[in-house]
């Protein structure tokens, strides 16, 4: 753990002057320690820690004061930052010999742990290696530096395996041979292509990626692999183009897809056991034919285990209270809307989990079933054989449901049956791909639904987006300028000054991204921003008369609805995110 330098303490003359001045060691013992270190060819820091039982944190304070920088102790919970992947090819023996290791990036600066931050020659060499003068040295004892080196190398082990495998595999245009475990679940085998795929899937899981993109490119003669983490794609690895076909063939075999069919898109699912983490991972697989007789593959890592609790979705207290009231109604239609990847399915499953009690029969129709829950009867739709959302929904009505969840209202027939189900004594939850809650009403009416039935069945529409959250370890506070406050007030509208203490002399504090070892570019994780439009009597009347979207929005805001932008700005002043993320998601 880092120990900050003591700014109010006079700098001592050597590394251990603070220990002497604090009475933690006598001068005689310090000289004796120096003699032991020289005689046994050991590091002085180790002698003080092991032979003289000096507290490590006190030693750290002494080094911090002398070198006027932070002291960092080894912590196994520290993960190699995503930006450090470019450093993985540094020889660990070289790093151990010269006593330094790159720790993380902070903006454009590289933080380096070194046992002697006053060694100007070594610092110049580090600047040369990284091609930048923006190096921030922090002090650590040599033993901890070696532990950090081994720790980071272990984290890079799987990626290094990917690198070595991608160089060693002999290309077989006929595709790799395959074997199966019992129950039809693929696992690790001696085949190097199999090991390569397993290593890729394992690294994607470790990096908390939501999607894996495999993109062969004939012109550049390589196969690019990208990972989507917290909504943003990052380049992960470039493999030889010759590996693309056996790699994709292996994935298609695991997904029960036709390896000979490269002209048409295919969809499948992978369930794989990986012994390193003792887990079964599930992936949704989509193949798409591209130029030069190649195929792209996109793999979505499916959520497993329990659904996210409703309280963790990021709903404001008002929206949470109103949404809970909606899902406790005896019947009616509740819609969750937003673009692809905005967390609609997660929200639906959280709501259904909240309702999932032994006294309720809950049916779900999904494409695909991404989250499994005990107590739910879940159906995977299969349009190719006629098992569509509409046909499954008709069957649900004959199966004594209390709650019905439909993955998506894709067409008029599904929407019509969903409205009928909600009018006949069932709670129906579904999603729709629209940008805002008021726009959803217009979209469904444009499908040709009966406005009177729709107005009577609708309970509310929850619009949402996902925005990145600032890393809690490194986010940087600042006081916004007057012009920035004026811009934010213009974007928020009426009620803006209630977001902070306008009647006090204290200026509002906002936060911005910085970057540290625990995050990617200053962000870690995502949270939802929402707008909840309730179907009040005023809204109901407007639906029946097919009023345009803008009039619906004005009425909803008049009744107290917070827009996506307003909800995002509230989270901005709560220090959860920054203005760039709010504007990117809500305009």
XYZ file of C-alpha atoms in Angstrom:
587
model
C 0.000 0.000 0.000
C 1.301 3.503 -0.785
C 2.611 5.692 2.033
C 2.505 9.403 1.234
C 5.566 11.509 1.814
C 5.571 13.679 4.948
C 5.626 17.248 3.708
C 6.052 18.825 7.164
C 9.148 16.824 8.105
C 12.650 18.117 7.475
C 14.452 15.974 4.933
C 17.128 13.739 6.555
C 20.633 13.159 5.180
C 20.178 9.494 4.243
C 17.589 6.746 3.642
C 17.357 5.860 7.318
C 17.646 9.309 8.926
C 13.925 9.318 9.753
C 14.330 6.049 11.673
C 17.212 7.556 13.667
C 15.404 10.822 14.373
C 12.256 8.949 15.433
C 14.211 6.714 17.825
C 13.190 3.553 15.956
C 16.822 2.469 15.668
C 20.061 3.584 17.320
C 23.075 4.745 15.361
C 25.044 1.775 16.727
C 22.427 -0.692 15.481
C 22.306 1.043 12.107
C 26.070 0.719 11.720
C 25.845 -2.936 12.796
C 23.141 -3.509 10.184
C 25.387 -1.998 7.511
C 28.175 -4.371 8.538
C 25.867 -7.415 8.340
C 24.544 -6.333 4.929
C 28.059 -5.925 3.533
C 29.313 -9.192 5.015
C 26.369 -11.329 3.849
C 25.895 -9.476 0.523
C 22.322 -8.614 1.461
C 20.221 -5.508 0.887
C 20.269 -3.077 3.803
C 16.468 -2.826 3.797
C 16.154 -6.596 4.235
C 18.606 -6.637 7.127
C 16.630 -3.923 8.938
C 13.344 -5.741 8.375
C 14.512 -9.295 9.123
C 17.310 -8.920 11.673
C 16.298 -5.753 13.503
C 12.488 -6.120 13.219
C 11.962 -2.594 11.882
C 8.292 -2.118 10.961
C 7.891 -2.104 7.182
C 5.562 0.887 7.190
C 8.033 2.864 9.323
C 10.819 1.949 6.914
C 8.526 3.078 4.111
C 7.981 6.427 5.837
C 11.749 6.858 6.136
C 12.287 6.168 2.419
C 9.332 8.378 1.481
C 10.668 11.338 3.472
C 14.205 10.986 2.108
C 13.260 10.554 -1.562
C 10.303 12.955 -1.347
C 7.949 10.553 -3.091
C 5.420 7.855 -2.172
C 6.488 4.506 -0.778
C 4.648 1.484 -2.224
C 4.525 -1.845 -0.427
C 3.733 -5.087 -2.241
C 0.011 -5.777 -2.420
C -1.205 -8.940 -4.199
C -4.571 -7.295 -4.888
C -2.903 -4.852 -7.321
C -3.574 -5.929 -10.893
C -1.473 -5.032 -13.890
C -3.229 -2.088 -15.494
C -4.621 -2.505 -19.030
C -2.227 0.229 -20.223
C 0.715 -1.803 -18.874
C 0.198 -4.584 -21.415
C 2.670 -2.847 -23.700
C 5.337 -3.407 -21.017
C 4.878 -7.161 -20.704
C 7.821 -7.979 -22.973
C 10.334 -6.417 -20.563
C 12.725 -9.103 -19.355
C 11.909 -9.845 -15.670
C 15.568 -10.726 -14.990
C 16.592 -7.325 -16.376
C 14.028 -5.575 -14.155
C 15.137 -7.502 -11.051
C 18.814 -6.817 -11.751
C 18.303 -3.056 -11.961
C 15.580 -2.861 -9.293
C 12.578 -1.222 -10.982
C 9.199 -2.110 -12.446
C 6.467 -0.075 -14.226
C 3.404 0.113 -11.996
C 0.682 2.049 -13.810
C -0.194 5.008 -16.013
C -1.578 8.269 -14.657
C -2.740 10.216 -17.682
C 0.366 10.565 -19.853
C 2.722 9.786 -16.955
C 4.203 6.359 -16.234
C 4.573 5.525 -12.527
C 7.671 3.408 -11.931
C 8.672 1.640 -8.711
C 12.410 1.866 -8.078
C 14.593 1.120 -5.066
C 16.587 4.345 -5.531
C 14.653 7.254 -7.103
C 17.838 9.376 -6.957
C 19.631 7.126 -9.476
C 19.535 9.537 -12.423
C 21.268 7.079 -14.754
C 18.583 4.451 -14.252
C 15.798 7.016 -14.644
C 17.307 8.186 -17.946
C 17.429 4.564 -19.117
C 13.752 4.085 -18.166
C 12.813 7.251 -20.077
C 14.694 5.912 -23.101
C 12.940 2.519 -22.916
C 9.470 4.070 -22.835
C 10.298 6.947 -25.146
C 8.953 9.573 -22.774
C 10.279 11.987 -20.188
C 7.057 11.752 -18.179
C 8.231 9.249 -15.572
C 7.072 9.440 -11.938
C 9.436 7.441 -9.688
C 8.074 5.995 -6.458
C 10.174 4.115 -3.954
C 9.872 0.461 -2.912
C 12.243 -2.008 -1.307
C 13.991 -4.426 -3.679
C 12.196 -7.458 -2.254
C 8.791 -5.940 -3.000
C 9.873 -4.883 -6.486
C 10.767 -8.509 -7.249
C 7.392 -9.630 -5.870
C 5.626 -7.107 -8.114
C 7.610 -8.343 -11.130
C 6.658 -11.990 -10.454
C 3.074 -10.964 -9.702
C 2.668 -9.070 -12.991
C 4.385 -11.821 -14.962
C 1.925 -14.335 -13.540
C -0.947 -12.110 -14.667
C 0.580 -11.921 -18.131
C 1.117 -15.691 -18.269
C -2.051 -16.457 -20.209
C -1.353 -13.692 -22.702
C 2.210 -14.898 -23.119
C 0.795 -18.359 -23.760
C -1.401 -16.828 -26.463
C 1.696 -15.211 -27.969
C 3.760 -18.400 -27.949
C 0.912 -20.515 -29.243
C 0.188 -18.078 -32.063
C 3.831 -18.368 -33.151
C 4.133 -22.139 -32.806
C 0.883 -23.445 -34.319
C 1.250 -25.154 -37.678
C -1.588 -24.071 -39.941
C -3.882 -26.839 -41.130
C -6.379 -25.503 -43.664
C -8.618 -28.447 -42.983
C -9.317 -27.086 -39.493
C -8.356 -28.506 -36.114
C -9.458 -31.876 -34.891
C -11.848 -31.803 -32.012
C -12.783 -33.886 -29.015
C -15.540 -33.563 -26.457
C -16.023 -34.176 -22.811
C -19.063 -36.039 -21.610
C -22.299 -34.035 -21.675
C -21.071 -32.411 -24.881
C -19.085 -29.682 -23.089
C -15.752 -28.767 -24.705
C -12.699 -28.606 -22.478
C -8.921 -28.295 -22.742
C -7.000 -30.760 -24.887
C -3.501 -31.158 -26.225
C -4.436 -29.428 -29.454
C -2.651 -26.061 -29.529
C -5.547 -24.412 -31.351
C -7.821 -25.546 -28.532
C -5.388 -24.148 -25.969
C -5.209 -20.880 -27.894
C -9.003 -20.493 -27.876
C -9.181 -21.372 -24.183
C -6.480 -18.817 -23.376
C -8.348 -16.105 -25.311
C -11.625 -16.845 -23.517
C -9.902 -16.943 -20.132
C -8.153 -13.597 -20.658
C -11.411 -11.962 -21.792
C -13.098 -13.170 -18.595
C -10.197 -11.979 -16.406
C -10.305 -8.529 -17.986
C -14.068 -8.271 -17.357
C -14.796 -7.926 -21.076
C -18.383 -8.074 -22.275
C -17.541 -9.001 -25.902
C -14.703 -10.544 -27.910
C -14.274 -9.407 -31.531
C -12.208 -11.585 -33.893
C -11.500 -9.676 -37.116
C -9.366 -11.235 -39.918
C -7.865 -8.705 -42.335
C -6.381 -9.971 -45.596
C -4.818 -6.636 -46.550
C -2.805 -6.231 -43.356
C -2.206 -10.006 -43.097
C -3.246 -10.273 -39.488
C -6.233 -11.260 -37.339
C -7.128 -8.506 -34.872
C -8.710 -9.456 -31.549
C -10.464 -6.684 -29.636
C -12.182 -6.729 -26.241
C -15.082 -4.508 -25.224
C -14.590 -3.408 -21.621
C -17.071 -1.041 -19.947
C -18.608 -0.287 -23.333
C -15.352 0.614 -25.136
C -13.399 -1.602 -27.555
C -9.680 -2.066 -26.794
C -7.169 -3.731 -29.098
C -6.015 -6.877 -27.313
C -3.922 -8.940 -29.712
C -2.854 -9.294 -33.349
C -2.393 -12.860 -34.597
C -1.081 -14.141 -37.905
C -3.778 -14.218 -40.573
C -3.166 -17.946 -41.060
C -4.509 -18.550 -37.541
C -7.876 -16.959 -38.273
C -9.474 -19.931 -40.028
C -8.490 -22.680 -37.540
C -9.313 -20.330 -34.653
C -12.783 -19.576 -36.017
C -13.342 -23.213 -36.980
C -12.640 -24.258 -33.403
C -15.106 -21.681 -32.065
C -17.749 -22.829 -34.583
C -17.288 -26.468 -33.572
C -17.693 -25.515 -29.917
C -20.866 -23.585 -30.841
C -22.355 -26.445 -32.897
C -22.179 -24.354 -36.075
C -21.426 -25.518 -39.632
C -17.672 -25.041 -40.163
C -18.054 -25.463 -43.939
C -20.570 -22.605 -44.247
C -18.690 -19.320 -44.598
C -21.146 -17.462 -46.824
C -23.990 -16.953 -44.358
C -24.160 -15.541 -40.810
C -24.599 -18.121 -38.053
C -25.531 -17.903 -34.371
C -24.635 -20.290 -31.586
C -23.684 -20.663 -27.966
C -20.569 -21.974 -26.185
C -20.367 -23.482 -22.722
C -16.782 -24.289 -21.758
C -15.021 -25.553 -18.645
C -11.740 -23.845 -17.795
C -9.729 -25.545 -15.084
C -7.616 -22.452 -14.240
C -10.609 -20.684 -12.689
C -12.735 -23.770 -11.974
C -15.706 -22.222 -13.745
C -18.043 -22.910 -16.627
C -18.199 -19.862 -18.892
C -20.978 -19.214 -21.413
C -20.601 -17.230 -24.617
C -23.088 -16.213 -27.316
C -21.423 -16.550 -30.716
C -22.247 -14.726 -33.954
C -20.320 -15.276 -37.203
C -20.595 -12.793 -40.081
C -19.069 -13.243 -43.585
C -16.748 -10.390 -44.576
C -14.546 -9.439 -47.552
C -11.982 -11.741 -49.135
C -13.888 -14.901 -48.118
C -13.219 -14.244 -44.433
C -15.476 -14.380 -41.379
C -15.718 -12.152 -38.318
C -16.730 -13.634 -34.978
C -18.280 -11.719 -32.075
C -18.613 -13.531 -28.749
C -20.761 -12.055 -25.978
C -19.792 -13.208 -22.485
C -23.082 -14.131 -20.853
C -23.835 -13.212 -17.271
C -23.941 -16.093 -14.841
C -25.051 -16.529 -11.281
C -27.583 -14.299 -9.595
C -29.091 -11.278 -11.375
C -28.092 -7.804 -10.234
C -30.175 -6.561 -7.272
C -32.657 -3.843 -8.186
C -30.955 -1.462 -5.752
C -27.679 -1.645 -7.700
C -29.045 -0.523 -11.071
C -28.361 3.142 -10.346
C -31.991 4.243 -10.149
C -32.556 7.477 -8.250
C -34.607 7.103 -5.081
C -37.694 8.598 -6.732
C -37.385 6.359 -9.801
C -36.736 3.339 -7.577
C -39.864 3.965 -5.503
C -42.035 4.525 -8.590
C -40.614 1.498 -10.435
C -41.209 -0.798 -7.464
C -44.795 0.421 -7.283
C -45.247 -0.400 -10.982
C -43.990 -3.970 -10.773
C -46.226 -4.625 -7.746
C -49.364 -3.732 -9.724
C -51.718 -6.688 -10.286
C -51.614 -6.317 -14.066
C -50.287 -4.053 -16.807
C -47.457 -3.514 -19.273
C -44.000 -2.222 -18.257
C -41.440 -1.426 -20.944
C -37.678 -0.924 -20.621
C -36.235 0.888 -23.626
C -32.887 1.994 -24.988
C -30.336 1.111 -27.687
C -28.458 -2.177 -27.893
C -26.094 -2.615 -24.958
C -27.899 -0.215 -22.631
C -28.604 -2.853 -19.975
C -32.301 -3.492 -20.714
C -32.105 -7.262 -20.183
C -30.227 -6.773 -16.903
C -32.956 -4.406 -15.681
C -35.725 -6.833 -16.670
C -34.046 -9.706 -14.850
C -33.507 -7.536 -11.776
C -37.210 -6.667 -11.768
C -38.243 -10.287 -12.296
C -35.848 -11.413 -9.554
C -37.520 -8.891 -7.224
C -40.890 -10.490 -8.033
C -39.575 -14.057 -7.976
C -41.330 -15.563 -4.957
C -42.863 -19.040 -4.520
C -46.400 -17.667 -4.859
C -45.829 -16.351 -8.402
C -45.582 -18.264 -11.656
C -43.149 -16.445 -13.952
C -42.586 -17.267 -17.638
C -39.875 -15.662 -19.775
C -39.282 -15.754 -23.545
C -35.755 -14.672 -24.474
C -33.360 -14.636 -27.418
C -30.991 -15.798 -26.098
C -31.413 -16.767 -22.437
C -28.487 -14.779 -21.019
C -29.240 -14.912 -17.279
C -30.606 -18.016 -15.578
C -32.719 -17.813 -12.425
C -34.121 -20.541 -10.224
C -37.900 -20.320 -9.976
C -38.336 -18.950 -13.513
C -39.598 -21.002 -16.441
C -37.402 -19.711 -19.265
C -37.915 -20.362 -22.969
C -35.350 -19.782 -25.741
C -37.145 -18.599 -28.882
C -36.125 -20.244 -32.167
C -37.562 -18.317 -35.134
C -36.130 -20.810 -37.659
C -38.590 -23.457 -36.472
C -41.469 -21.064 -35.870
C -40.902 -20.650 -32.125
C -41.202 -16.846 -32.160
C -41.924 -14.400 -29.349
C -45.551 -14.221 -30.497
C -46.069 -18.013 -30.572
C -44.382 -18.497 -27.193
C -46.462 -15.682 -25.701
C -49.684 -17.347 -26.855
C -48.561 -20.547 -25.130
C -47.774 -18.648 -21.928
C -51.370 -17.424 -21.722
C -52.499 -21.067 -21.476
C -49.886 -21.866 -18.790
C -51.363 -19.984 -15.814
C -48.798 -17.137 -15.527
C -48.650 -14.311 -12.994
C -45.705 -12.508 -14.574
C -44.551 -12.686 -18.197
C -41.243 -11.358 -19.471
C -40.756 -10.944 -23.225
C -37.200 -10.364 -24.376
C -38.233 -7.852 -27.046
C -41.370 -6.552 -28.755
C -40.067 -6.858 -32.292
C -43.317 -6.750 -34.226
C -46.983 -5.794 -34.093
C -48.153 -9.342 -33.356
C -45.940 -9.705 -30.280
C -46.907 -6.232 -29.023
C -50.619 -6.932 -29.598
C -50.548 -10.218 -27.657
C -48.481 -8.586 -24.886
C -51.108 -5.855 -24.485
C -53.884 -8.439 -24.416
C -52.001 -10.402 -21.749
C -51.542 -7.281 -19.617
C -55.268 -6.494 -19.863
C -56.287 -9.984 -18.770
C -54.659 -9.970 -15.342
C -50.898 -10.379 -15.904
C -47.847 -8.228 -15.361
C -45.972 -8.124 -18.678
C -42.403 -6.818 -18.885
C -40.613 -6.299 -22.182
C -38.011 -4.226 -24.020
C -38.022 -2.073 -27.125
C -35.238 -0.433 -29.112
C -36.153 3.245 -28.829
C -34.127 6.244 -27.718
C -36.441 7.756 -25.090
C -39.459 6.793 -22.999
C -41.962 9.150 -24.754
C -40.733 8.021 -28.183
C -41.691 4.443 -27.268
C -45.381 5.327 -27.222
C -45.202 6.839 -30.701
C -43.275 3.826 -32.035
C -45.851 1.313 -30.784
C -48.782 3.364 -32.073
C -47.051 3.569 -35.448
C -47.009 -0.249 -35.485
C -50.802 -0.105 -35.696
C -51.737 -0.919 -32.102
C -55.134 0.118 -30.807
C -54.467 3.358 -28.852
C -57.290 2.759 -26.349
C -56.121 -0.742 -25.389
C -52.512 0.422 -25.273
C -53.361 3.414 -23.075
C -55.269 1.182 -20.646
C -52.575 -1.503 -20.472
C -49.430 0.639 -20.139
C -48.109 1.233 -16.612
C -44.855 2.987 -17.442
C -41.788 3.181 -19.679
C -38.245 3.153 -18.285
C -35.658 4.612 -20.694
C -32.031 3.969 -19.858
C -28.387 4.215 -20.910
C -25.149 2.955 -19.403
C -22.380 5.426 -18.586
C -18.874 4.799 -17.288
C -18.226 5.535 -13.641
C -15.119 7.288 -12.373
C -12.554 5.129 -10.596
C -13.038 5.688 -6.862
C -9.286 5.307 -6.254
C -8.021 8.066 -8.529
C -10.866 10.423 -9.505
C -9.706 14.002 -9.180
C -11.877 16.739 -7.583
C -11.995 20.213 -9.052
C -14.060 23.381 -8.763
C -15.867 24.073 -12.050
C -15.512 27.529 -13.587
C -18.494 29.860 -13.711
C -18.916 29.281 -17.450
C -19.071 25.492 -16.949
C -21.741 25.889 -14.256
C -23.769 28.101 -16.581
C -23.553 25.484 -19.344
C -24.656 22.750 -16.960
C -27.573 24.866 -15.745
C -28.662 25.427 -19.354
C -28.520 21.651 -20.019
C -30.376 20.682 -16.829
C -33.107 23.311 -16.860
C -35.410 24.252 -14.002
C -34.362 23.019 -10.577
C -30.639 22.921 -11.363
C -29.508 24.774 -8.234
C -31.100 22.134 -6.031
C -28.252 19.794 -7.074
C -25.800 21.592 -4.793
C -25.751 24.051 -1.888
C -26.291 27.287 -3.779
C -26.925 29.355 -0.637
C -23.530 28.622 0.908
C -20.130 30.073 0.131
C -18.836 26.627 -0.737
C -18.442 26.108 -4.466
C -19.755 22.899 -6.074
C -17.147 20.164 -6.522
C -17.031 17.949 -9.611
C -14.691 15.090 -10.458
C -12.699 14.122 -13.533
C -10.879 11.013 -14.738
C -7.204 10.603 -13.957
C -6.084 6.974 -14.323
C -4.426 4.500 -11.972
C -3.510 0.832 -11.641
C -7.067 -0.198 -10.784
C -8.841 1.314 -13.811
C -8.695 2.004 -17.534
C -8.151 5.678 -18.279
C -9.771 6.822 -15.037
C -12.982 4.792 -15.375
C -14.018 1.554 -13.710
C -17.446 -0.037 -14.167
C -20.723 1.393 -15.462
C -24.000 2.600 -14.026
C -27.411 3.350 -15.497
C -29.036 6.704 -16.097
C -32.811 6.577 -16.423
C -36.015 8.381 -17.292
C -39.254 6.861 -15.989
C -42.456 7.974 -17.682
C -45.505 6.933 -15.662
C -48.820 6.456 -17.458
C -50.809 9.100 -15.610
C -54.308 10.178 -16.547
C -52.830 13.044 -18.564
C -50.462 10.742 -20.493
C -53.228 8.179 -20.985
C -55.473 10.781 -22.580
C -52.679 11.898 -24.912
C -52.006 8.292 -25.992
C -55.657 7.789 -26.898
C -55.533 10.859 -29.127
C -52.132 9.881 -30.602
C -50.361 13.037 -29.535
C -46.783 13.514 -30.896
C -43.644 12.620 -28.960
C -42.741 16.180 -27.967
C -46.135 16.796 -26.350
C -45.839 13.511 -24.444
C -42.368 14.518 -23.250
C -43.540 17.965 -22.107
C -46.420 16.404 -20.180
C -44.170 13.785 -18.546
C -41.619 16.426 -17.480
C -44.440 18.635 -16.201
C -45.540 15.684 -14.031
C -42.035 15.266 -12.622
C -40.165 12.943 -14.976
C -36.382 13.454 -14.962
C -34.845 13.140 -18.413
C -31.797 10.975 -19.123
C -29.618 14.109 -19.235
C -30.965 15.352 -15.897
C -30.440 11.990 -14.204
C -26.890 11.922 -15.584
C -26.181 15.425 -14.265
C -27.421 14.376 -10.829
C -24.868 11.546 -10.883
C -22.269 14.079 -12.065
C -22.779 16.204 -8.930
C -22.759 13.045 -6.812
C -19.203 12.400 -8.031
C -20.149 9.152 -9.788
C -19.224 10.174 -13.347
C -18.030 13.150 -15.400
C -19.722 15.430 -17.911
C -18.089 13.718 -20.912
C -19.849 10.446 -20.114
C -23.209 12.153 -19.542
C -23.059 14.040 -22.821
C -21.885 10.977 -24.740
C -24.854 8.943 -23.498
C -27.644 11.512 -23.352
C -26.597 14.113 -25.931
